[in-house]
CSV table of C-alpha atoms and ligand atoms in Angstrom, one decimal:
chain,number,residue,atom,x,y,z
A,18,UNK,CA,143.3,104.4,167.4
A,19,UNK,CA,144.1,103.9,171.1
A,20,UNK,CA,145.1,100.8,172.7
A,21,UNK,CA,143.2,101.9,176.1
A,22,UNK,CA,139.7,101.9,173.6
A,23,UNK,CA,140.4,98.1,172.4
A,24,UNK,CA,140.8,97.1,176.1
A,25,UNK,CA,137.7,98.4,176.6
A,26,UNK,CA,135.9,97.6,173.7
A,27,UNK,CA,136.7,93.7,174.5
A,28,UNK,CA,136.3,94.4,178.5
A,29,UNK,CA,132.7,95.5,177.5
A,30,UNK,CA,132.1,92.3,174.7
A,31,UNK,CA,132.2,94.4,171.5
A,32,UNK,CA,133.4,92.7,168.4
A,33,UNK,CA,136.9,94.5,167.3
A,34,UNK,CA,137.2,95.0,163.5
A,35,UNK,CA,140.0,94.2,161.6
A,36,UNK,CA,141.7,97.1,161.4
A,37,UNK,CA,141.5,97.4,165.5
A,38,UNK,CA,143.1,94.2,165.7
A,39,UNK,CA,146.0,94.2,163.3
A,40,UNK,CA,146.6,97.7,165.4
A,41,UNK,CA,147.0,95.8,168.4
A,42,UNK,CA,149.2,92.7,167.1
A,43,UNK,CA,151.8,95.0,164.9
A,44,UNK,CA,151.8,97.6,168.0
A,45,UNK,CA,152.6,94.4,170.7
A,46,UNK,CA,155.4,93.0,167.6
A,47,UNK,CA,156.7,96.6,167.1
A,48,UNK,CA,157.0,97.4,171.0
A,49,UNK,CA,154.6,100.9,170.9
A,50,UNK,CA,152.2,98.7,172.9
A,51,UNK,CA,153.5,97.5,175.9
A,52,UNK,CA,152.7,94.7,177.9
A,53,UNK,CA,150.9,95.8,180.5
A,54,UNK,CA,148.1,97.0,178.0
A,55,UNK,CA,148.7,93.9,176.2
A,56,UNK,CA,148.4,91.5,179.3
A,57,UNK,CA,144.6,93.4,180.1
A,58,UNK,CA,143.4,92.9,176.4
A,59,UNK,CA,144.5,89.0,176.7
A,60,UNK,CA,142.8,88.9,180.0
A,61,UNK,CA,139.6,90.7,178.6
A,62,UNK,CA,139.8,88.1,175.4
A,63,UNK,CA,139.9,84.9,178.1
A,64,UNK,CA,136.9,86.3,179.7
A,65,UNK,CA,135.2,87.5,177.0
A,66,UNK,CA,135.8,85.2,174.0
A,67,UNK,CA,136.2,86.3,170.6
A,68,UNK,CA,133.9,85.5,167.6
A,69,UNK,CA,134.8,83.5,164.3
A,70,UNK,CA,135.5,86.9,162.2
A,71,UNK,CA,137.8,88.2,165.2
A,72,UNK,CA,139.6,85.0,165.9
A,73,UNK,CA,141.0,84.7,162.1
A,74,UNK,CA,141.6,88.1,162.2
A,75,UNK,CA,143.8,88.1,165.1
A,76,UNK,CA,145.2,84.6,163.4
A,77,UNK,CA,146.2,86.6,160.1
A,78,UNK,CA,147.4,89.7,161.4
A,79,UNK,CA,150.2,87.1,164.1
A,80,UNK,CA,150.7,84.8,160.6
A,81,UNK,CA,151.8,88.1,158.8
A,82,UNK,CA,153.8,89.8,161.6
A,83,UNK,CA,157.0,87.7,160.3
A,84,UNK,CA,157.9,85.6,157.1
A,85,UNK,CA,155.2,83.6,154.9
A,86,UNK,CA,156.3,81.0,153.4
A,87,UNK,CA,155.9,80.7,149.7
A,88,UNK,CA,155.8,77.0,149.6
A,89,UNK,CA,154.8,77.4,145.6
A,90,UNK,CA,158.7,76.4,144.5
A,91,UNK,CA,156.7,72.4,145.1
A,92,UNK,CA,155.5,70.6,142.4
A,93,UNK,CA,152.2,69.2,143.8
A,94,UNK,CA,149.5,69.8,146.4
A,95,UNK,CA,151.3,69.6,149.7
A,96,UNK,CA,150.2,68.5,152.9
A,97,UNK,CA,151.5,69.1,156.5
A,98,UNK,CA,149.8,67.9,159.8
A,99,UNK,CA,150.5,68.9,163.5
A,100,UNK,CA,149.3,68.2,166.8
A,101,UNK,CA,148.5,70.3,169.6
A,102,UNK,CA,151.1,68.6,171.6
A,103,UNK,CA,150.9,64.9,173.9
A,104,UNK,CA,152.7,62.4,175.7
A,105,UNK,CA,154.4,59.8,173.5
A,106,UNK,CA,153.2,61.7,170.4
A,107,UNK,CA,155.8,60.6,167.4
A,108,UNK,CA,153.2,60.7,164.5
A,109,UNK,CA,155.1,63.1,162.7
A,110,UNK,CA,158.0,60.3,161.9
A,111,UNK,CA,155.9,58.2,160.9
A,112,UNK,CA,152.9,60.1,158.6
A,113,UNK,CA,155.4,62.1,156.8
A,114,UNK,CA,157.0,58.7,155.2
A,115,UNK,CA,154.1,57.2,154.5
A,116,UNK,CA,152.3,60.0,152.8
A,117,UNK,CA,155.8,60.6,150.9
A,118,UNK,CA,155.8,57.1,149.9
A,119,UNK,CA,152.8,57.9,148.4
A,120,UNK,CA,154.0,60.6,146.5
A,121,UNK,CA,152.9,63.4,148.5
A,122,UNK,CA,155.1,66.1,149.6
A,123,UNK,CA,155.4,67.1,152.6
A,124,UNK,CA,157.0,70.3,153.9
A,125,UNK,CA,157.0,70.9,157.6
A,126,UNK,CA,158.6,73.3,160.1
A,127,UNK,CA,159.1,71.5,163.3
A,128,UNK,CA,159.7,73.2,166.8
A,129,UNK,CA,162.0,71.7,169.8
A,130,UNK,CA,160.4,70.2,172.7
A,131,UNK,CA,159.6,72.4,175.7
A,132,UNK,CA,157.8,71.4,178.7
A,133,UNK,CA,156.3,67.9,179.1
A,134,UNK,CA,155.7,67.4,175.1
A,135,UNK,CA,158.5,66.7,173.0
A,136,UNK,CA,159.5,68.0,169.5
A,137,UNK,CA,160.1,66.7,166.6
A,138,UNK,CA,163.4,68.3,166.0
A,139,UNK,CA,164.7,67.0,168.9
A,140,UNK,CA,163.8,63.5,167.8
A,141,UNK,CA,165.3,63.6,164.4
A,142,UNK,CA,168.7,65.1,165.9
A,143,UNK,CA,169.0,61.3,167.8
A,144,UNK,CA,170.1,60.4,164.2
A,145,UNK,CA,174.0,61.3,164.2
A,146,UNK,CA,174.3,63.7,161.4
A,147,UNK,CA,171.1,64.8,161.1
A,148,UNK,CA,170.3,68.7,160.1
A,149,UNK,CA,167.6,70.8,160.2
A,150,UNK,CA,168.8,73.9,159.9
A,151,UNK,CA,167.7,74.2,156.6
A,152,UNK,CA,168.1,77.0,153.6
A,153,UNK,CA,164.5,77.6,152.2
A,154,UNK,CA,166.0,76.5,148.6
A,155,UNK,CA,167.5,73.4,149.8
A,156,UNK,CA,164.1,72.1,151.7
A,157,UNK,CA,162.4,73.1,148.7
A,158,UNK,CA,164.9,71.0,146.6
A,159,UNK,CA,164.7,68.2,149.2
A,160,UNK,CA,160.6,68.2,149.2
A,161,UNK,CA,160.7,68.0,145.1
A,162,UNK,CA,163.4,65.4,145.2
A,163,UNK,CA,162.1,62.8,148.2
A,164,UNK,CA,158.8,64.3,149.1
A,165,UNK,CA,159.8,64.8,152.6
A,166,UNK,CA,162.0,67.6,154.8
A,167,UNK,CA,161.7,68.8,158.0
A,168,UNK,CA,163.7,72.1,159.0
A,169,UNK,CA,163.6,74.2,162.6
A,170,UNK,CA,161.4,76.6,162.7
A,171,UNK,CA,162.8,79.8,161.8
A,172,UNK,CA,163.5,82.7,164.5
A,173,UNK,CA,160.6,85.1,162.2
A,174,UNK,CA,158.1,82.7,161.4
A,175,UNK,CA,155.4,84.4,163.6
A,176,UNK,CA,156.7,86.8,166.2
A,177,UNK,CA,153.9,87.9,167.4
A,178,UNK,CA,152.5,84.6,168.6
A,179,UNK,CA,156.6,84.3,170.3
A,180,UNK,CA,156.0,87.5,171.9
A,181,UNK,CA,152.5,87.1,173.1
A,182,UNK,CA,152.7,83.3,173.9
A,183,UNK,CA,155.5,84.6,176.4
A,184,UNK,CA,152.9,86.9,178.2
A,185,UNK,CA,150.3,84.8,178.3
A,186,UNK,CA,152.6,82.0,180.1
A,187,UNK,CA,153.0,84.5,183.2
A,188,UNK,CA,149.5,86.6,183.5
A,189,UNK,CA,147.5,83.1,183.4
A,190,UNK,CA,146.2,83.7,180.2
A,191,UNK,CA,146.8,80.3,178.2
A,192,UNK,CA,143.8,78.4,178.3
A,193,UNK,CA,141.2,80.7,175.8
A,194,UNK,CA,140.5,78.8,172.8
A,195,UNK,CA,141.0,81.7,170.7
A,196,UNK,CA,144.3,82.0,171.6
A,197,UNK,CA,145.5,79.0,171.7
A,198,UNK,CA,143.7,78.6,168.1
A,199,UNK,CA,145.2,82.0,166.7
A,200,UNK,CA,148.9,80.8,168.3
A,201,UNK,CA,149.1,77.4,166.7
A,202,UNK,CA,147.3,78.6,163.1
A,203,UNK,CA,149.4,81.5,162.8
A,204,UNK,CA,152.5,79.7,162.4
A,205,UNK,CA,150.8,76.8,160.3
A,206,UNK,CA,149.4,79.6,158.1
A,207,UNK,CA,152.6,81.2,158.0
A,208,UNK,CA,154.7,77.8,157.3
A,209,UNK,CA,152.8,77.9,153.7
A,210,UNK,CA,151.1,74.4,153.6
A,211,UNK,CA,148.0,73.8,151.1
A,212,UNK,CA,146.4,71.2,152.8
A,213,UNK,CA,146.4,71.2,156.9
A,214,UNK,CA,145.9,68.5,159.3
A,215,UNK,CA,145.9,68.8,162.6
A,216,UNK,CA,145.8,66.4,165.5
A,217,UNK,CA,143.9,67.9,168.6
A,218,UNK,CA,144.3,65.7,171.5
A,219,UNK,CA,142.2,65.4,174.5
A,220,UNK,CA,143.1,64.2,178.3
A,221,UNK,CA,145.0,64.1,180.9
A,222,UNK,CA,148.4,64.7,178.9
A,223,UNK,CA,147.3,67.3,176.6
A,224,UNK,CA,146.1,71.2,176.8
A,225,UNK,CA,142.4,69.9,176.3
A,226,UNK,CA,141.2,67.6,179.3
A,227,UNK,CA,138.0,67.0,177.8
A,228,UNK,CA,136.7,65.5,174.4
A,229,UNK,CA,134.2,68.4,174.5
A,230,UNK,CA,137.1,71.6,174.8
A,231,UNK,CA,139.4,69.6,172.0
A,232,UNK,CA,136.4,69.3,169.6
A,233,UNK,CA,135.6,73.4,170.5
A,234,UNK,CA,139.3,74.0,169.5
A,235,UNK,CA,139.5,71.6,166.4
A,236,UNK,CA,136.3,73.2,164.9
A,237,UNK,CA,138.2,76.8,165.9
A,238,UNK,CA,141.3,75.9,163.9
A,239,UNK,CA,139.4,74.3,160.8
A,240,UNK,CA,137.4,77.6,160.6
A,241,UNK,CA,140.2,79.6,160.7
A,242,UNK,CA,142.4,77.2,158.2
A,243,UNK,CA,139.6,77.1,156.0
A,244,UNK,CA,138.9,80.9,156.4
A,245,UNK,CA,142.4,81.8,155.7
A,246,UNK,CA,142.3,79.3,152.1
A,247,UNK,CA,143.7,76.0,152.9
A,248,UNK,CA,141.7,73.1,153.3
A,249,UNK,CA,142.1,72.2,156.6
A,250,UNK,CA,140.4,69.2,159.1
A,251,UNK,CA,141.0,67.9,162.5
A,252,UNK,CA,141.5,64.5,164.1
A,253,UNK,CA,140.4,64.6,167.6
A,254,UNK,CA,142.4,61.9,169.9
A,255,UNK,CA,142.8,60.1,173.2
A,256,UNK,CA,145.8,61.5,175.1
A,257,UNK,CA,144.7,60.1,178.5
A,258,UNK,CA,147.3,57.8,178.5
A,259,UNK,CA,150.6,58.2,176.7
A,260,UNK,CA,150.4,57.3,172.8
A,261,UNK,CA,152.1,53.9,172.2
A,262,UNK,CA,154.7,52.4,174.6
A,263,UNK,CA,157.9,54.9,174.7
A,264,UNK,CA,158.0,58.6,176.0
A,265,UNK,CA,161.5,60.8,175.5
A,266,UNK,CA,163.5,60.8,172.3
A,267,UNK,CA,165.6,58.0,171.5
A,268,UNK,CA,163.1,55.4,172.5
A,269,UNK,CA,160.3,57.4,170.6
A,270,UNK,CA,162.1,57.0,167.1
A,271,UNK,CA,163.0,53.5,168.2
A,272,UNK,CA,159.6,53.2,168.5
A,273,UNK,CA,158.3,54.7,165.4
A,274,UNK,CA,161.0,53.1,163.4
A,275,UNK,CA,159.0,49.5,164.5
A,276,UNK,CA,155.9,51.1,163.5
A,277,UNK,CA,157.2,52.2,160.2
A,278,UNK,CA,158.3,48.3,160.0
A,279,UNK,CA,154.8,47.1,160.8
A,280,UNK,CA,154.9,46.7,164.3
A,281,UNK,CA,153.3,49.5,166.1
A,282,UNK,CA,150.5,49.5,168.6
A,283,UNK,CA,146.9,49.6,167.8
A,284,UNK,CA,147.0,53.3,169.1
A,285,UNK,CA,149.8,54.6,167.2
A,286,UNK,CA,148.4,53.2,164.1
A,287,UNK,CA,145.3,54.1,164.4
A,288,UNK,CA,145.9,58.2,164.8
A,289,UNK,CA,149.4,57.3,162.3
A,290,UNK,CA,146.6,56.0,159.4
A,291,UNK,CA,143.8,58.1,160.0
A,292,UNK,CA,145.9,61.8,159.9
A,293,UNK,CA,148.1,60.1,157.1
A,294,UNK,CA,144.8,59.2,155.3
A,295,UNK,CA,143.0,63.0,155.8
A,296,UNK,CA,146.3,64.3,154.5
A,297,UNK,CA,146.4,62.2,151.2
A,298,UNK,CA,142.2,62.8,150.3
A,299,UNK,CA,143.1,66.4,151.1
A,300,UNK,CA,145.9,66.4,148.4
A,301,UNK,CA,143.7,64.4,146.0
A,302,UNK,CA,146.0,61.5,146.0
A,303,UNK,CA,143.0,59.7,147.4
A,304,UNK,CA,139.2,59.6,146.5
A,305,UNK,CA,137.7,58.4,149.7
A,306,UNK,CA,138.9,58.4,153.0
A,307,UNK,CA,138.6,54.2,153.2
A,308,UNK,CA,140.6,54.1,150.0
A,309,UNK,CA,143.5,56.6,151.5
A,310,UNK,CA,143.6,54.8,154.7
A,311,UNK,CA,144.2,51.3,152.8
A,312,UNK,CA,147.1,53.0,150.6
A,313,UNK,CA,148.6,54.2,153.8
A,314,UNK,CA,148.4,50.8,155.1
A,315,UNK,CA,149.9,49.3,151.9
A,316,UNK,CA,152.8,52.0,152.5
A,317,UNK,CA,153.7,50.5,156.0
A,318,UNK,CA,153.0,46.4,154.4
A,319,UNK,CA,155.2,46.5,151.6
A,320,UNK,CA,158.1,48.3,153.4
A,321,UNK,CA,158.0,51.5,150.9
A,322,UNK,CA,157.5,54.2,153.8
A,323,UNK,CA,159.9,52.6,155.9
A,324,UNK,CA,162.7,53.3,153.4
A,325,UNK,CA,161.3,56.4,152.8
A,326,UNK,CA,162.4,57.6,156.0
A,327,UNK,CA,166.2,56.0,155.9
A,328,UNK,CA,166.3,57.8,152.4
A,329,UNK,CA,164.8,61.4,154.0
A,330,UNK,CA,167.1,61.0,156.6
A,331,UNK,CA,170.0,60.3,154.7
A,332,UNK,CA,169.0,63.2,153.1
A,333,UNK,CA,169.4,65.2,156.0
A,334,UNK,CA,173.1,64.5,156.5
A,335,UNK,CA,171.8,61.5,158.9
A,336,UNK,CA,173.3,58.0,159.6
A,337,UNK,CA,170.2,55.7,158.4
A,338,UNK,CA,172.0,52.6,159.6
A,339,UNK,CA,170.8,53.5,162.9
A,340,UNK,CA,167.8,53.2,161.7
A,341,UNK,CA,167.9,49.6,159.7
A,342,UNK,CA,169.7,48.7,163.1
A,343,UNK,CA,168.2,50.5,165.9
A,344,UNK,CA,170.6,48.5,168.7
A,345,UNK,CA,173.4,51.6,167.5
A,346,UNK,CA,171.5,54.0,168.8
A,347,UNK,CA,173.4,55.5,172.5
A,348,UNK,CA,171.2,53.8,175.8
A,349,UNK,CA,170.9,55.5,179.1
A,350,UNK,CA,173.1,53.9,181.8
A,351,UNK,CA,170.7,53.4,184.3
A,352,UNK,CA,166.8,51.6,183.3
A,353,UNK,CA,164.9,51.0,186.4
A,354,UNK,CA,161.6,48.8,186.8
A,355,UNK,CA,158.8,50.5,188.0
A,356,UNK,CA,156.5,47.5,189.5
A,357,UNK,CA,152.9,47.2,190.4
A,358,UNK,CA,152.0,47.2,194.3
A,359,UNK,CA,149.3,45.2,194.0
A,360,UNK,CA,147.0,43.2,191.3
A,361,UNK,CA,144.1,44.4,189.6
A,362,UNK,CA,143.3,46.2,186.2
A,363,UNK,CA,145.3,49.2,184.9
A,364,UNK,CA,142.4,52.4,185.2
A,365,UNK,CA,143.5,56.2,184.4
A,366,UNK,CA,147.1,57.3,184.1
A,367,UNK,CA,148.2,61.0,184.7
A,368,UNK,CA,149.5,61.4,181.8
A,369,UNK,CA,150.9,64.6,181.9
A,370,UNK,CA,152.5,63.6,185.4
A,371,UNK,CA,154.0,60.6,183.2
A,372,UNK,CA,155.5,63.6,180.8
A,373,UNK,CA,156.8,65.6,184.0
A,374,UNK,CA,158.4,62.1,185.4
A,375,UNK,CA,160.3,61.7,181.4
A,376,UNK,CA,161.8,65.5,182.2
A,377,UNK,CA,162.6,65.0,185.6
A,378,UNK,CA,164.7,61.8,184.1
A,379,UNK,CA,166.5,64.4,181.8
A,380,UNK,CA,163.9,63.6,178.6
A,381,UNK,CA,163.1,67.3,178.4
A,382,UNK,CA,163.4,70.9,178.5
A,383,UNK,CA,161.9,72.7,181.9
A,384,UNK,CA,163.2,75.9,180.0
A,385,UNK,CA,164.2,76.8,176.2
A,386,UNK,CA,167.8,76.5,177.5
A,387,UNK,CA,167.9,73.3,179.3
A,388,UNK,CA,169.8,70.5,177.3
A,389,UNK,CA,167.7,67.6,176.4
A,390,UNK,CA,169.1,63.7,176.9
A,391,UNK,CA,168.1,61.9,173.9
A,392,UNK,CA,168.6,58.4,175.5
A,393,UNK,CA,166.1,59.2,178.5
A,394,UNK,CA,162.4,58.4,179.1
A,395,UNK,CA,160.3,55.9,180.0
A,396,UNK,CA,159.3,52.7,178.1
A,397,UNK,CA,155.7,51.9,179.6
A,398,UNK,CA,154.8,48.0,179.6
A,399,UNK,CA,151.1,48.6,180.0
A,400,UNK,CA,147.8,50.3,178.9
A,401,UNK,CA,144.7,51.5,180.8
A,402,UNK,CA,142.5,48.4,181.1
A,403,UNK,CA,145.1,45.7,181.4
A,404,UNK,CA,145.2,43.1,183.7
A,405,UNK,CA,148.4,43.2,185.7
A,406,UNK,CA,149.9,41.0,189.2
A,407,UNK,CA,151.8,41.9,191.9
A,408,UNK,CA,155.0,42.9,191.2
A,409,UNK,CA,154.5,43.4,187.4
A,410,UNK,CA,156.2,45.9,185.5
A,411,UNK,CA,154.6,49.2,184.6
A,412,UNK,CA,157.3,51.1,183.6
A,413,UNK,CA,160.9,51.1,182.8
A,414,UNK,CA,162.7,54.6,183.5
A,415,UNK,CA,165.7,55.1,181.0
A,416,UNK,CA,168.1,58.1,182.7
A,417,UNK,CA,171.4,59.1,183.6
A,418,UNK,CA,170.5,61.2,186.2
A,419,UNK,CA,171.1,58.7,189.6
A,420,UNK,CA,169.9,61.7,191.6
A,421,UNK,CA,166.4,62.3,190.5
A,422,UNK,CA,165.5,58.4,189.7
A,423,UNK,CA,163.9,57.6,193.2
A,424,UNK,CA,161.6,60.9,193.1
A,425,UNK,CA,161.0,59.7,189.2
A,426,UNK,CA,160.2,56.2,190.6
A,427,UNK,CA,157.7,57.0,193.0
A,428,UNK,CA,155.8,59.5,191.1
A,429,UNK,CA,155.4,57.1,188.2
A,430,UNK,CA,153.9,55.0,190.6
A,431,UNK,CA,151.5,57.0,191.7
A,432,UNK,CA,150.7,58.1,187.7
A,433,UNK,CA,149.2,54.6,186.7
A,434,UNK,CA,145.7,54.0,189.2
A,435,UNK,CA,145.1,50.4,189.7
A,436,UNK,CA,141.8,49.3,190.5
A,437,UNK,CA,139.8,45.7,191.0
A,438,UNK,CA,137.4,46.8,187.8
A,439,UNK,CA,138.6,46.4,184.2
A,440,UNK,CA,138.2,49.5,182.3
A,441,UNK,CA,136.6,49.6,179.2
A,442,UNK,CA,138.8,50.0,176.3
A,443,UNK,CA,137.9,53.1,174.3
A,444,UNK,CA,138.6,54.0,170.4
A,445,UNK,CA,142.0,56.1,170.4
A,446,UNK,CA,140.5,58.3,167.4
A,447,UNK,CA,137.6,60.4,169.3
A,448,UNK,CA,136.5,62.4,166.7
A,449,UNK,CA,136.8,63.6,163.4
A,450,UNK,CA,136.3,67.4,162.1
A,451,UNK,CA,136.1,67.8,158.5
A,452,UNK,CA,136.8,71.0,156.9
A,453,UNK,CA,133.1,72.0,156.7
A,454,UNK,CA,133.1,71.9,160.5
A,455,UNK,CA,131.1,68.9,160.6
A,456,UNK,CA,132.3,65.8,162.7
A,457,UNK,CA,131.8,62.3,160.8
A,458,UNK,CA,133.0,59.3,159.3
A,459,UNK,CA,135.1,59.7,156.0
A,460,UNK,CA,134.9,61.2,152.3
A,461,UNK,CA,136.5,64.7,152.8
A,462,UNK,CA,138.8,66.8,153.9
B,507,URA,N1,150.6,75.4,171.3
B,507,URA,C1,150.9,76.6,170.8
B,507,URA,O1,151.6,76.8,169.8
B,507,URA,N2,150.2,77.7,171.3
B,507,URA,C2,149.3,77.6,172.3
B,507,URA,O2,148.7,78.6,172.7
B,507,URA,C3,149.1,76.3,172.8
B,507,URA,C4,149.8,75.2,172.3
C-alpha cells in the first residue's frame, strides 16, 4: 500500500477501505508517513467528505492507536458525557453528582483548558488538594466506592488524534465534520464508557455556528458511538451566549456549586437535567426520559448531589469546605464593571470574543504551556433579551492582570449588541439526537 495512492484515492472521492485507513493512521502515529502526505490526505478529506463506514473507521483505528480503557473493573452500567466545548460550560460538575447520587457511576477522563473553552481539570484543581492524576486502580476503586472520579487524561489515550489534531491546527484543516467527529469519539471510545452522552453546542462560542452543522456533527458522533457498541445520543445546545452567568475557573465552580444547591439559571439547568437525564435512561436507572429528568431534579431538591460532590472531592484529596463555604475560595484583586452605553434590550453576544476577553484577563491557556489564573474571568449580569439602562452593568471582569484590563474592558463592550427591540427568548436545549439518529422528544437513549 502507498500513501501517495490514498491521497489520491480521496482527492478523486473514492471510499478508502479499512485496511487503507488504519494504514494511514498507524503510519502518521508510527512516523513512516510524514506530514506533508498527511496534511494533503486531511485537506482531500475537508473537501471531499468521508462516508459513515470511513468516518468510524478512521474513528477506530485513532481510538486503538494508544490505550483502551477497560472500564469492566465497575460494577454497573456506566455513563460518561462530554461536550464539544463552550463558553461558561461547567455541566460536567454538576451531571456527574447528580447522576452519582443516583447511583450511577461515572468514570470520566477530563482534559485541561486550551483556547477560549475551559477544562474541567483545571476547574477541579481550584479545590486546594485536589488530584487528578489518577492510577487506573485507584479511579476504578474511587468509581465503585462514590460513583464518581475524574482523572487527566492520560499522555496515550489516543495519539493519533494528538498528532493529527496538531496538523490540522496549522494547514486549516479543522472545520470537517469527520474530523472533528473521529477526534472527539476516538478518545471517548478509547476512555472505555458504556453509555455516551455528548453535548454538541451551537453559536457564536462554540465550533458549530449553526443549529444545522451541530445537528450534522451530533448525528456523526451517535453513528459512530453506536457503530463502535456503546449506546450513545446527543444534546444539541445554545452556545450563543455564555452558559449561566460566570466564565473562567473559580467563579465557574462557584457557580455550579449554587446550582448543585438549587440555585442555578434556567440555562444551566436545563442542559445540567436533560444530559444528566439521557445519561441515567441510557444506564437503565431510568425508564422514560420524563421519569429520569424528575429523579435528577429530586437529586439537586433534597441536597443528595450536592454532597455528592463534597464527598467526591474529598475523595480526591480536596478541601470540601470550600465548597460548603465558597467565600474561601482565593478572589482576583482587581473586578471591574463593564457598563452599558446606552438603554435598550440585550441582542447577540460574541460569545467566543467573551471567551478571548476571560484569557486575555489570565482565565486561560493561549498555548498548552501558558499558566492558567483560577480566580480570573468574567461574572456576566445579563442575558440576550434583557432589558437594561444606561449605565447598567453587563459584566464584571475578575483579573490580576492591571495591564490588559482596559483592552478586556472595551472589547467586552463591544461583545454584548444592544438594540431598541427585545429579542425573543429561545429554548437553551436545541435539539435532541437519540441513538437511532433520530431527533425527538424523550424515551431513549
Ligand atoms: N475537540 C476535539 O477534541 N477535536 C476536534 O477536532 C474539535 C474539538
Amino acid at each position: 500500500m502507498r500513501m501517495y495512492d490514498c491521497i489520491l484515492a480521496k482527492k478523486m472521492g473514492r471510499e478508502l477501505n479499512r485496511d487503507e485507513i488504519e494504514y494511514i493512521i498507524n503510519g502518521f502515529t508510527d512516523g513512516t508517513i510524514p506530514d506533508y502526505q498527511m496534511s494533503a490526505f486531511l485537506m482531500a478529506v475537508c473537501l471531499k467528505g468521508m462516508t459513515k463506514e470511513e468516518t468510524l473507521a478512521l474513528t477506530m483505528a485513532m481510538a486503538k492507536s494508544g490505550d483502551m480503557l477497560d472500564l469492566s473493573p465497575i460494577a454497573g452500567n456506566n455513563a460518561d458525557n462530554h461536550s464539544t466545548g463552550g463558553v461558561g460550560d461547567k455541566t460536567t460538575l454538576i451531571v456527574g453528582p447528580i447522576v452519582a447520587a443516583l447511583g450511577v457511576p461515572v468514570a470520566k477522563m477530563s482534559g485541561r483548558g486550551l483556547g477560549h473553552t475551559g477544562g474541567t481539570i483545571d476547574k477541579l484543581e481550584s479545590f486546594p488538594g485536589f488530584v487528578t492524576e489518577l492510577s487506573e486502580q485507584d479511579f476504578f476503586s474511587q468509581v465503585n466506592r462514590v460513583k464518581f472520579a475524574v482523572m487527566a487524561q492520560t499522555a496515550n489515550l489516543a495519539p493519533a488524534d494528538k498528532k493529527i489534531y496538531a496538523l490540522r491546527d496549522v494547514t486549516a484543516t479543522v472545520d470537517s465534520i469527520p474530523l472533528i467527529a473521529s477526534s472527539i469519539m476516538s478518545k471517548k471510545l478509547a476512555a472505555g464508557a458504556d453509555v455516551i452522552v455528548l453535548d454538541v453546542k451551537a453559536g457564536s462560542g462554540a465550533f458549530m455556528k449553526t443549529q444545522e452543522d451541530a445537528i450534522l456533527l451530533a448525528k456523526t458522533m451517535v453513528e459512530i458511538g453506536n457503530g463502535a457498541g456503546r449506546k450513545t445520543c446527543a444534546v444539541v445546545t445554545d452556545m450563543s451566549q455564555p452558559l449561566g452567568y460566570n466564565v473562567g475557573n473559580i467563579l465557574e465552580v462557584k457557580e455550579a456549586i449554587k446550582a448543585l444547591q438549587g440555585e442555578g439559571s434556567k440555562d444551566l439547568m436545563d442542559a445540567s437535567f436533560t444530559l444528566a437525564a439521557k445519561m441515567l435512561t441510557g444506564a437503565g436507572r431510568a425508564e422514560s426520559f420524563k421519569e429520569a429528568y424528575t429523579l435528577a431534579q429530586g437529586a439537586v431538591a433534597d441536597g443528595s448531589a450536592f454532597e455528592k460532590f463534597c464527598e467526591f472531592i474529598r475523595a480526591q484529596g480536596g478541601d470540601d469546605s470550600y465548597a460548603k463555604d465558597t467565600g474561601k475560595f482565593t478572589r482576583a484583586e482587581m473586578e471591574v464593571e463593564v457598563r452599558a452605553v446606552r438603554e435598550g434590550y440585550v441582542r447577540r453576544m460574541q460569545t467566543e470574543e467573551i471567551g478571548m476577553v476571560s484569557l486575555l484577563l489570565g482565565a486561560g491557556r493561549q498555548t498548552k504551556e501558558s499558566i492558567v489564573d483560577l480566580s480570573a474571568g468574567i461574572c456576566m449580569h445579563v442575558k440576550s433579551g434583557d432589558y437594561v439602562a444606561a449605565g447598567d452593568v453587563l459584566a464584571t471582569l475578575h483579573t490580576n492582570r492591571p495591564f490588559g484590563v482596559e483592552e478586556a474592558h472595551k472589547r467586552m463592550l463591544g461583545a454584548v449588541e444592544i438594540g431598541e427591540e427585545p429579542l425573543e427568548k429561545t429554548e437553551h436545549v436545541l435539539a435532541v439526537i437519540h441513538s437511532d439518529g433520530q431527533g425527538q422528544e424523550a424515551g431513549r437513549i
